[in-house]
């Protein structure tokens, strides 16, 4: 561990904000582009309409033949695997960040050049690996700093949501760039991440000479044995279970139901509605992740219950289209984002406040696994749920 915690200077807080932004930016872009990825790559085979699922329906729903949950799974499962094993290995910070940045570059190029669903999914999987590795690594590294960096990091990840979704929607909808060209422009993100970590960030010093972070494994506090780490996991369930459930509910909505909630004959096309749903959701996430110091929440289970009720609302909406106008849907989506972002930021804030210092590095990395598990389970359920609803006449 560093001799002392690094004080939360403005430069440190800005650096962690940028790191949070860059780490989650690609992940958000891939989810925002999920509808377009599936539509463009399935169009060549003529299978992108519900008619291919059930051509006898008189009132067919406008659906891709695959749920956007497919993209969600490609965007989360590799990261889940990374997060599962990452807490049990030493924190080689420079090597991990270098790998994270390389994977991000490869992911954008792969998706931009993809001409089949399989290749597109492989590119998205690379994004997942980069995001999972970056989150697990940087959350662990944060224990060398004051608690305020949690808010800065969370705000940056929230900003990634709104800026990532807004950037994709703007470049494709306003400037009419192709999804492929948009992906190439995203290559500036990993470059910014590198500058933030190796140039801007004030690192804890192992001694008083070197200003750069060490890659020596004993630089971290994560010195407990494997058995000690495993034995500590049950005490983390009070953080992990509520967070995992919140993410399960919200991503079941986002990737299983969002695509099926649309209004005909309004100023937005179906694809545009999906993109702006993502923007509004991410705006809610950004607000709640940024305000953790103003509105701290210890009882995350309350957010879990509210998010579960949101699932019920959106499921009924997909079946019966009872909501009179899209503005009510916008409001519900914003509320959903507030709950998700609040659960994320407050979970890690509570760990920094309640978990003993020597356990925090492992606890931060391990808890990051819970939201990935929730998202993965939601993706697995989103696919059959989407397909089942697509068979039901509108």
CSV table of C-alpha atoms in Angstrom, one decimal:
chain,number,residue,atom,x,y,z
A,1,UNK,CA,0.0,0.0,0.0
A,2,UNK,CA,1.1,3.6,-0.5
A,3,UNK,CA,2.6,5.3,2.6
A,4,UNK,CA,-0.4,7.6,2.8
A,5,UNK,CA,-3.5,8.2,0.9
A,6,UNK,CA,-3.3,10.6,-2.0
A,7,UNK,CA,-5.2,13.7,-1.2
A,8,UNK,CA,-8.2,14.4,-3.4
A,9,UNK,CA,-6.8,17.3,-5.3
A,10,UNK,CA,-8.8,18.8,-8.2
A,11,UNK,CA,-6.4,17.1,-10.6
A,12,UNK,CA,-6.9,13.7,-9.0
A,13,UNK,CA,-10.7,14.1,-9.0
A,14,UNK,CA,-10.7,15.2,-12.7
A,15,UNK,CA,-8.5,12.3,-13.6
A,16,UNK,CA,-10.8,9.7,-12.0
A,17,UNK,CA,-13.8,11.4,-13.6
A,18,UNK,CA,-12.1,11.0,-17.0
A,19,UNK,CA,-11.1,7.4,-16.3
A,20,UNK,CA,-14.7,6.5,-15.3
A,21,UNK,CA,-15.9,8.2,-18.5
A,22,UNK,CA,-13.5,6.4,-20.8
A,23,UNK,CA,-13.9,3.0,-19.1
A,24,UNK,CA,-17.6,2.9,-19.6
A,25,UNK,CA,-17.9,4.9,-22.8
A,26,UNK,CA,-17.4,2.0,-25.2
A,27,UNK,CA,-19.8,-0.2,-23.2
A,28,UNK,CA,-22.6,2.4,-23.5
A,29,UNK,CA,-22.0,3.0,-27.2
A,30,UNK,CA,-22.3,-0.7,-27.9
A,31,UNK,CA,-25.6,-0.9,-26.1
A,32,UNK,CA,-26.9,2.3,-27.7
A,33,UNK,CA,-26.0,0.9,-31.1
A,34,UNK,CA,-27.4,-2.6,-30.4
A,35,UNK,CA,-30.6,-2.0,-32.4
A,36,UNK,CA,-28.6,-0.8,-35.4
A,37,UNK,CA,-25.9,-3.5,-35.2
A,38,UNK,CA,-28.6,-6.2,-35.3
A,39,UNK,CA,-30.6,-4.5,-37.9
A,40,UNK,CA,-27.8,-3.7,-40.3
A,41,UNK,CA,-26.1,-7.1,-40.0
A,42,UNK,CA,-29.3,-9.1,-40.2
A,43,UNK,CA,-30.7,-7.2,-43.1
A,44,UNK,CA,-28.5,-9.0,-45.5
A,45,UNK,CA,-30.2,-12.2,-44.7
A,46,UNK,CA,-33.7,-10.7,-44.8
A,47,UNK,CA,-34.5,-11.8,-41.2
A,48,UNK,CA,-34.8,-8.5,-39.4
A,49,UNK,CA,-38.6,-8.2,-39.3
A,50,UNK,CA,-41.1,-10.0,-37.1
A,51,UNK,CA,-42.6,-11.5,-40.3
A,52,UNK,CA,-39.7,-13.9,-40.4
A,53,UNK,CA,-40.8,-15.1,-36.9
A,54,UNK,CA,-44.5,-15.3,-37.6
A,55,UNK,CA,-45.6,-14.3,-41.1
A,56,UNK,CA,-49.3,-15.1,-40.3
A,57,UNK,CA,-49.7,-12.2,-37.9
A,58,UNK,CA,-52.0,-9.5,-39.2
A,59,UNK,CA,-50.7,-6.9,-36.8
A,60,UNK,CA,-47.0,-7.6,-36.6
A,61,UNK,CA,-44.7,-5.9,-34.1
A,62,UNK,CA,-41.7,-4.2,-35.5
A,63,UNK,CA,-38.9,-6.4,-34.0
A,64,UNK,CA,-35.4,-7.5,-34.9
A,65,UNK,CA,-35.2,-11.3,-35.3
A,66,UNK,CA,-32.8,-11.2,-32.4
A,67,UNK,CA,-33.3,-9.3,-29.1
A,68,UNK,CA,-30.8,-6.6,-28.3
A,69,UNK,CA,-30.2,-8.9,-25.3
A,70,UNK,CA,-27.8,-10.7,-27.6
A,71,UNK,CA,-25.6,-7.6,-27.8
A,72,UNK,CA,-26.1,-7.2,-24.0
A,73,UNK,CA,-24.7,-10.7,-23.4
A,74,UNK,CA,-21.7,-10.1,-25.7
A,75,UNK,CA,-21.2,-6.8,-23.9
A,76,UNK,CA,-21.2,-8.3,-20.4
A,77,UNK,CA,-20.2,-12.0,-20.2
A,78,UNK,CA,-16.5,-11.5,-21.0
A,79,UNK,CA,-16.4,-8.7,-18.5
A,80,UNK,CA,-18.1,-11.0,-16.0
A,81,UNK,CA,-15.4,-13.6,-16.4
A,82,UNK,CA,-12.7,-10.9,-16.0
A,83,UNK,CA,-14.3,-9.6,-12.8
A,84,UNK,CA,-14.7,-13.1,-11.4
A,85,UNK,CA,-10.9,-13.8,-11.4
A,86,UNK,CA,-9.5,-10.3,-11.2
A,87,UNK,CA,-9.9,-9.8,-7.4
A,88,UNK,CA,-7.7,-12.9,-6.7
A,89,UNK,CA,-4.7,-11.6,-8.6
A,90,UNK,CA,-2.1,-9.0,-7.8
A,91,UNK,CA,-2.8,-5.4,-9.0
A,92,UNK,CA,-0.3,-5.0,-11.8
A,93,UNK,CA,-1.7,-1.6,-12.5
A,94,UNK,CA,0.3,-0.5,-15.6
A,95,UNK,CA,0.0,-3.8,-17.4
A,96,UNK,CA,-3.7,-4.0,-16.7
A,97,UNK,CA,-4.4,-0.5,-18.0
A,98,UNK,CA,-2.3,-1.1,-21.1
A,99,UNK,CA,-4.3,-4.3,-21.8
A,100,UNK,CA,-7.6,-2.5,-21.1
A,101,UNK,CA,-6.7,0.3,-23.6
A,102,UNK,CA,-5.6,-2.2,-26.3
A,103,UNK,CA,-8.8,-4.2,-26.0
A,104,UNK,CA,-10.9,-1.0,-26.4
A,105,UNK,CA,-9.1,0.0,-29.6
A,106,UNK,CA,-9.5,-3.5,-31.0
A,107,UNK,CA,-13.2,-3.5,-30.1
A,108,UNK,CA,-14.1,-0.3,-32.0
A,109,UNK,CA,-12.2,-1.4,-35.1
A,110,UNK,CA,-13.8,-4.8,-35.1
A,111,UNK,CA,-17.4,-3.5,-34.8
A,112,UNK,CA,-16.8,-0.8,-37.4
A,113,UNK,CA,-15.6,-3.5,-39.9
A,114,UNK,CA,-18.1,-6.2,-39.0
A,115,UNK,CA,-20.3,-7.6,-41.8
A,116,UNK,CA,-22.0,-10.3,-39.8
A,117,UNK,CA,-23.7,-10.6,-36.4
A,118,UNK,CA,-21.0,-12.9,-35.2
A,119,UNK,CA,-18.1,-10.5,-36.0
A,120,UNK,CA,-20.1,-7.6,-34.4
A,121,UNK,CA,-20.7,-9.7,-31.3
A,122,UNK,CA,-16.9,-10.5,-31.1
A,123,UNK,CA,-16.1,-6.8,-31.2
A,124,UNK,CA,-18.6,-6.1,-28.5
A,125,UNK,CA,-17.1,-8.8,-26.4
A,126,UNK,CA,-13.7,-7.1,-26.6
A,127,UNK,CA,-15.4,-4.0,-25.2
A,128,UNK,CA,-16.8,-6.0,-22.4
A,129,UNK,CA,-13.4,-7.4,-21.5
A,130,UNK,CA,-11.8,-3.9,-21.5
A,131,UNK,CA,-14.6,-2.4,-19.4
A,132,UNK,CA,-14.6,-5.3,-16.9
A,133,UNK,CA,-10.9,-5.2,-16.5
A,134,UNK,CA,-10.8,-1.5,-16.2
A,135,UNK,CA,-13.6,-1.3,-13.6
A,136,UNK,CA,-12.2,-4.0,-11.4
A,137,UNK,CA,-8.7,-2.7,-11.6
A,138,UNK,CA,-9.4,1.0,-11.0
A,139,UNK,CA,-11.9,0.4,-8.2
A,140,UNK,CA,-9.2,-1.6,-6.4
A,141,UNK,CA,-6.7,1.1,-7.1
A,142,UNK,CA,-9.0,3.7,-5.6
A,143,UNK,CA,-8.4,2.5,-2.0
A,144,UNK,CA,-5.1,4.4,-2.1
A,145,UNK,CA,-7.1,7.7,-2.3
A,146,UNK,CA,-9.6,9.5,-0.2
A,147,UNK,CA,-13.2,8.4,-0.4
A,148,UNK,CA,-14.3,11.4,-2.5
A,149,UNK,CA,-12.7,9.8,-5.6
A,150,UNK,CA,-15.6,7.3,-5.5
A,151,UNK,CA,-18.0,10.1,-6.3
A,152,UNK,CA,-15.7,11.4,-9.1
A,153,UNK,CA,-15.4,7.9,-10.6
A,154,UNK,CA,-19.1,7.3,-10.4
A,155,UNK,CA,-19.9,10.6,-11.9
A,156,UNK,CA,-17.5,9.8,-14.8
A,157,UNK,CA,-19.2,6.5,-15.4
A,158,UNK,CA,-22.5,8.2,-15.3
A,159,UNK,CA,-21.3,10.8,-17.8
A,160,UNK,CA,-20.1,8.0,-20.0
A,161,UNK,CA,-23.7,6.9,-20.2
A,162,UNK,CA,-25.2,10.2,-21.2
A,163,UNK,CA,-22.3,11.3,-23.4
A,164,UNK,CA,-21.9,7.8,-25.0
A,165,UNK,CA,-25.6,7.5,-25.8
A,166,UNK,CA,-26.0,11.1,-26.8
A,167,UNK,CA,-22.8,11.0,-29.0
A,168,UNK,CA,-24.0,7.9,-30.9
A,169,UNK,CA,-27.5,9.3,-31.3
A,170,UNK,CA,-26.2,12.6,-32.4
A,171,UNK,CA,-23.6,11.4,-34.9
A,172,UNK,CA,-25.9,8.9,-36.5
A,173,UNK,CA,-29.2,10.8,-36.3
A,174,UNK,CA,-28.2,14.5,-36.6
A,175,UNK,CA,-25.0,14.3,-38.6
A,176,UNK,CA,-26.2,11.1,-40.5
A,177,UNK,CA,-22.9,9.3,-40.1
A,178,UNK,CA,-22.9,5.5,-40.6
A,179,UNK,CA,-22.6,3.3,-37.4
A,180,UNK,CA,-19.2,2.2,-38.8
A,181,UNK,CA,-17.8,5.7,-39.2
A,182,UNK,CA,-19.1,6.5,-35.7
A,183,UNK,CA,-17.2,3.6,-34.3
A,184,UNK,CA,-13.9,4.8,-35.9
A,185,UNK,CA,-14.4,8.3,-34.3
A,186,UNK,CA,-14.7,6.5,-30.9
A,187,UNK,CA,-11.0,5.6,-31.1
A,188,UNK,CA,-10.2,8.9,-29.4
A,189,UNK,CA,-11.6,7.5,-26.2
A,190,UNK,CA,-8.8,5.0,-25.3
A,191,UNK,CA,-6.2,7.7,-26.1
A,192,UNK,CA,-7.9,10.0,-23.6
A,193,UNK,CA,-7.9,7.2,-21.0
A,194,UNK,CA,-4.2,6.7,-21.4
A,195,UNK,CA,-3.5,10.4,-21.0
A,196,UNK,CA,-5.6,10.6,-17.9
A,197,UNK,CA,-4.0,7.7,-16.1
A,198,UNK,CA,-0.3,8.2,-17.1
A,199,UNK,CA,-0.1,12.0,-17.5
A,200,UNK,CA,-2.8,13.6,-15.3
A,201,UNK,CA,-3.4,11.3,-12.4
A,202,UNK,CA,-1.4,11.9,-9.2
A,203,UNK,CA,-0.3,8.4,-8.1
A,204,UNK,CA,0.5,7.1,-4.6
A,205,UNK,CA,4.3,6.8,-4.2
A,206,UNK,CA,5.8,3.6,-3.0
A,207,UNK,CA,8.7,5.8,-2.0
A,208,UNK,CA,9.3,9.5,-2.1
A,209,UNK,CA,11.1,9.5,-5.5
A,210,UNK,CA,9.2,7.7,-8.2
A,211,UNK,CA,6.1,9.6,-9.3
A,212,UNK,CA,4.8,6.7,-11.3
A,213,UNK,CA,2.7,3.7,-10.0
A,214,UNK,CA,4.6,0.5,-9.4
A,215,UNK,CA,3.7,-2.7,-11.0
A,216,UNK,CA,5.1,-4.7,-8.1
A,217,UNK,CA,2.3,-6.9,-6.7
A,218,UNK,CA,3.1,-5.9,-3.1
A,219,UNK,CA,2.2,-2.3,-4.0
A,220,UNK,CA,-1.4,-3.1,-3.3
A,221,UNK,CA,-3.1,-3.9,0.0
A,222,UNK,CA,-4.5,-7.1,-1.4
A,223,UNK,CA,-2.1,-9.4,0.5
A,224,UNK,CA,-4.7,-11.8,2.1
A,225,UNK,CA,-4.5,-15.4,1.2
A,226,UNK,CA,-6.9,-17.0,-1.2
A,227,UNK,CA,-8.8,-18.8,1.6
A,228,UNK,CA,-9.1,-15.5,3.5
A,229,UNK,CA,-10.5,-13.7,0.5
A,230,UNK,CA,-13.1,-16.5,-0.2
A,231,UNK,CA,-14.1,-16.6,3.5
A,232,UNK,CA,-14.8,-12.9,3.4
A,233,UNK,CA,-17.2,-13.0,0.4
A,234,UNK,CA,-20.4,-13.9,2.6
A,235,UNK,CA,-19.9,-10.6,4.5
A,236,UNK,CA,-20.1,-8.7,1.1
A,237,UNK,CA,-23.4,-10.2,0.1
A,238,UNK,CA,-25.3,-7.3,1.8
A,239,UNK,CA,-23.7,-5.1,-0.8
A,240,UNK,CA,-23.7,-7.5,-3.7
A,241,UNK,CA,-27.3,-8.9,-3.7
A,242,UNK,CA,-29.2,-5.6,-3.8
A,243,UNK,CA,-26.9,-4.2,-6.4
A,244,UNK,CA,-27.1,-7.3,-8.5
A,245,UNK,CA,-30.9,-7.3,-8.4
A,246,UNK,CA,-31.2,-3.6,-9.3
A,247,UNK,CA,-29.1,-4.2,-12.4
A,248,UNK,CA,-31.0,-7.4,-13.3
A,249,UNK,CA,-34.3,-5.5,-13.3
A,250,UNK,CA,-33.0,-2.4,-15.2
A,251,UNK,CA,-31.2,-4.3,-17.9
A,252,UNK,CA,-34.2,-6.6,-18.4
A,253,UNK,CA,-36.1,-3.4,-19.2
A,254,UNK,CA,-33.4,-1.9,-21.3
A,255,UNK,CA,-32.5,-4.9,-23.5
A,256,UNK,CA,-35.6,-7.0,-23.3
A,257,UNK,CA,-38.4,-4.4,-23.4
A,258,UNK,CA,-37.1,-1.0,-24.6
A,259,UNK,CA,-37.1,-2.1,-28.2
A,260,UNK,CA,-40.7,-3.1,-27.9
A,261,UNK,CA,-41.9,0.1,-26.4
A,262,UNK,CA,-42.5,2.5,-29.3
A,263,UNK,CA,-45.0,4.9,-30.7
A,264,UNK,CA,-46.1,4.9,-34.3
A,265,UNK,CA,-46.6,7.9,-36.5
A,266,UNK,CA,-44.7,10.4,-34.3
A,267,UNK,CA,-41.7,12.6,-35.1
A,268,UNK,CA,-39.2,9.9,-34.1
A,269,UNK,CA,-38.7,6.6,-36.0
A,270,UNK,CA,-38.6,3.3,-34.1
A,271,UNK,CA,-34.7,3.3,-34.1
A,272,UNK,CA,-34.6,6.9,-33.0
A,273,UNK,CA,-36.9,6.3,-30.1
A,274,UNK,CA,-34.7,3.4,-29.0
A,275,UNK,CA,-31.6,5.7,-29.1
A,276,UNK,CA,-33.2,8.5,-27.1
A,277,UNK,CA,-34.5,6.0,-24.6
A,278,UNK,CA,-30.9,5.2,-24.0
A,279,UNK,CA,-29.9,8.9,-23.7
A,280,UNK,CA,-32.6,9.6,-21.1
A,281,UNK,CA,-31.8,6.5,-19.1
A,282,UNK,CA,-28.2,7.4,-19.0
A,283,UNK,CA,-29.1,11.0,-17.9
A,284,UNK,CA,-30.8,9.6,-14.9
A,285,UNK,CA,-27.8,7.4,-14.2
A,286,UNK,CA,-25.5,10.4,-14.4
A,287,UNK,CA,-27.5,12.5,-12.0
A,288,UNK,CA,-27.7,9.8,-9.3
A,289,UNK,CA,-24.1,8.7,-9.6
A,290,UNK,CA,-22.9,12.3,-9.3
A,291,UNK,CA,-25.1,13.2,-6.2
A,292,UNK,CA,-24.0,10.4,-3.9
A,293,UNK,CA,-22.4,12.8,-1.5
A,294,UNK,CA,-25.5,14.9,-1.4
A,295,UNK,CA,-28.1,12.1,-1.1
A,296,UNK,CA,-26.3,9.1,0.5
A,297,UNK,CA,-28.4,5.9,0.6
A,298,UNK,CA,-27.6,3.0,2.9
A,299,UNK,CA,-30.7,0.8,2.3
A,300,UNK,CA,-30.1,-0.2,-1.3
A,301,UNK,CA,-32.9,-2.8,-1.1
A,302,UNK,CA,-35.4,0.1,-1.4
A,303,UNK,CA,-34.0,0.9,-4.8
A,304,UNK,CA,-34.3,-2.9,-5.7
A,305,UNK,CA,-38.0,-2.9,-4.9
A,306,UNK,CA,-38.7,0.2,-6.9
A,307,UNK,CA,-36.7,-1.1,-9.9
A,308,UNK,CA,-38.8,-4.4,-9.8
A,309,UNK,CA,-42.0,-2.3,-10.0
A,310,UNK,CA,-40.5,-0.6,-13.1
A,311,UNK,CA,-40.2,-4.0,-14.8
A,312,UNK,CA,-43.9,-4.6,-14.2
A,313,UNK,CA,-44.8,-1.3,-15.7
A,314,UNK,CA,-42.7,-1.7,-18.8
A,315,UNK,CA,-43.8,-5.3,-19.3
A,316,UNK,CA,-47.5,-4.3,-19.3
A,317,UNK,CA,-46.7,-1.4,-21.6
A,318,UNK,CA,-45.1,-3.7,-24.2
A,319,UNK,CA,-48.3,-5.9,-24.1
A,320,UNK,CA,-51.0,-3.3,-24.0
A,321,UNK,CA,-49.5,0.0,-25.1
A,322,UNK,CA,-51.6,1.8,-22.5
A,323,UNK,CA,-49.3,4.9,-22.0
A,324,UNK,CA,-50.9,7.8,-23.8
A,325,UNK,CA,-47.7,9.6,-25.0
A,326,UNK,CA,-44.0,9.1,-25.2
A,327,UNK,CA,-43.2,11.8,-22.6
A,328,UNK,CA,-44.5,9.6,-19.8
A,329,UNK,CA,-42.2,6.8,-21.0
A,330,UNK,CA,-39.3,9.3,-21.0
A,331,UNK,CA,-40.1,10.1,-17.4
A,332,UNK,CA,-40.3,6.5,-16.3
A,333,UNK,CA,-37.0,5.8,-18.1
A,334,UNK,CA,-35.3,8.7,-16.3
A,335,UNK,CA,-36.6,7.3,-13.0
A,336,UNK,CA,-35.2,3.9,-13.9
A,337,UNK,CA,-31.8,5.4,-14.5
A,338,UNK,CA,-31.9,7.3,-11.2
A,339,UNK,CA,-32.4,4.0,-9.3
A,340,UNK,CA,-29.7,2.2,-11.2
A,341,UNK,CA,-27.1,4.9,-10.8
A,342,UNK,CA,-27.9,5.4,-7.1
A,343,UNK,CA,-27.5,1.7,-6.4
A,344,UNK,CA,-24.1,1.7,-8.0
A,345,UNK,CA,-22.6,4.8,-6.5
A,346,UNK,CA,-24.0,4.2,-3.0
A,347,UNK,CA,-22.8,0.5,-2.9
A,348,UNK,CA,-19.2,1.4,-3.4
A,349,UNK,CA,-19.5,4.5,-1.2
A,350,UNK,CA,-20.8,2.3,1.6
A,351,UNK,CA,-17.9,-0.2,1.2
A,352,UNK,CA,-15.4,2.6,1.6
A,353,UNK,CA,-17.2,3.8,4.7
A,354,UNK,CA,-18.0,0.4,6.4
A,355,UNK,CA,-15.4,-2.2,5.3
A,356,UNK,CA,-12.0,-2.3,7.1
A,357,UNK,CA,-9.2,-0.7,5.1
A,358,UNK,CA,-7.3,-3.9,4.6
A,359,UNK,CA,-10.4,-5.5,3.0
A,360,UNK,CA,-11.4,-2.7,0.8
A,361,UNK,CA,-9.4,-3.5,-2.3
A,362,UNK,CA,-10.8,-7.0,-2.5
A,363,UNK,CA,-14.3,-5.9,-1.5
A,364,UNK,CA,-14.4,-3.2,-4.3
A,365,UNK,CA,-13.3,-5.6,-7.0
A,366,UNK,CA,-15.6,-8.4,-5.7
A,367,UNK,CA,-18.7,-6.3,-5.5
A,368,UNK,CA,-18.2,-5.1,-9.1
A,369,UNK,CA,-18.9,-8.7,-10.0
A,370,UNK,CA,-22.5,-8.5,-8.7
A,371,UNK,CA,-23.8,-6.0,-11.2
A,372,UNK,CA,-22.3,-8.1,-14.0
A,373,UNK,CA,-24.0,-11.2,-12.7
A,374,UNK,CA,-27.4,-9.3,-12.6
A,375,UNK,CA,-26.9,-8.0,-16.2
A,376,UNK,CA,-25.9,-11.4,-17.5
A,377,UNK,CA,-29.0,-13.0,-16.0
A,378,UNK,CA,-31.2,-10.3,-17.4
A,379,UNK,CA,-29.7,-10.8,-20.9
A,380,UNK,CA,-30.4,-14.5,-20.8
A,381,UNK,CA,-34.0,-13.8,-19.9
A,382,UNK,CA,-34.4,-10.8,-22.2
A,383,UNK,CA,-33.9,-12.9,-25.4
A,384,UNK,CA,-36.8,-15.4,-24.9
A,385,UNK,CA,-39.0,-12.6,-23.4
A,386,UNK,CA,-38.4,-10.4,-26.4
A,387,UNK,CA,-39.1,-13.3,-28.8
A,388,UNK,CA,-42.3,-14.3,-27.0
A,389,UNK,CA,-43.7,-10.8,-27.0
A,390,UNK,CA,-42.8,-10.5,-30.7
A,391,UNK,CA,-45.2,-13.4,-31.4
A,392,UNK,CA,-48.1,-11.6,-29.7
A,393,UNK,CA,-50.2,-9.4,-32.0
A,394,UNK,CA,-50.0,-5.7,-31.3
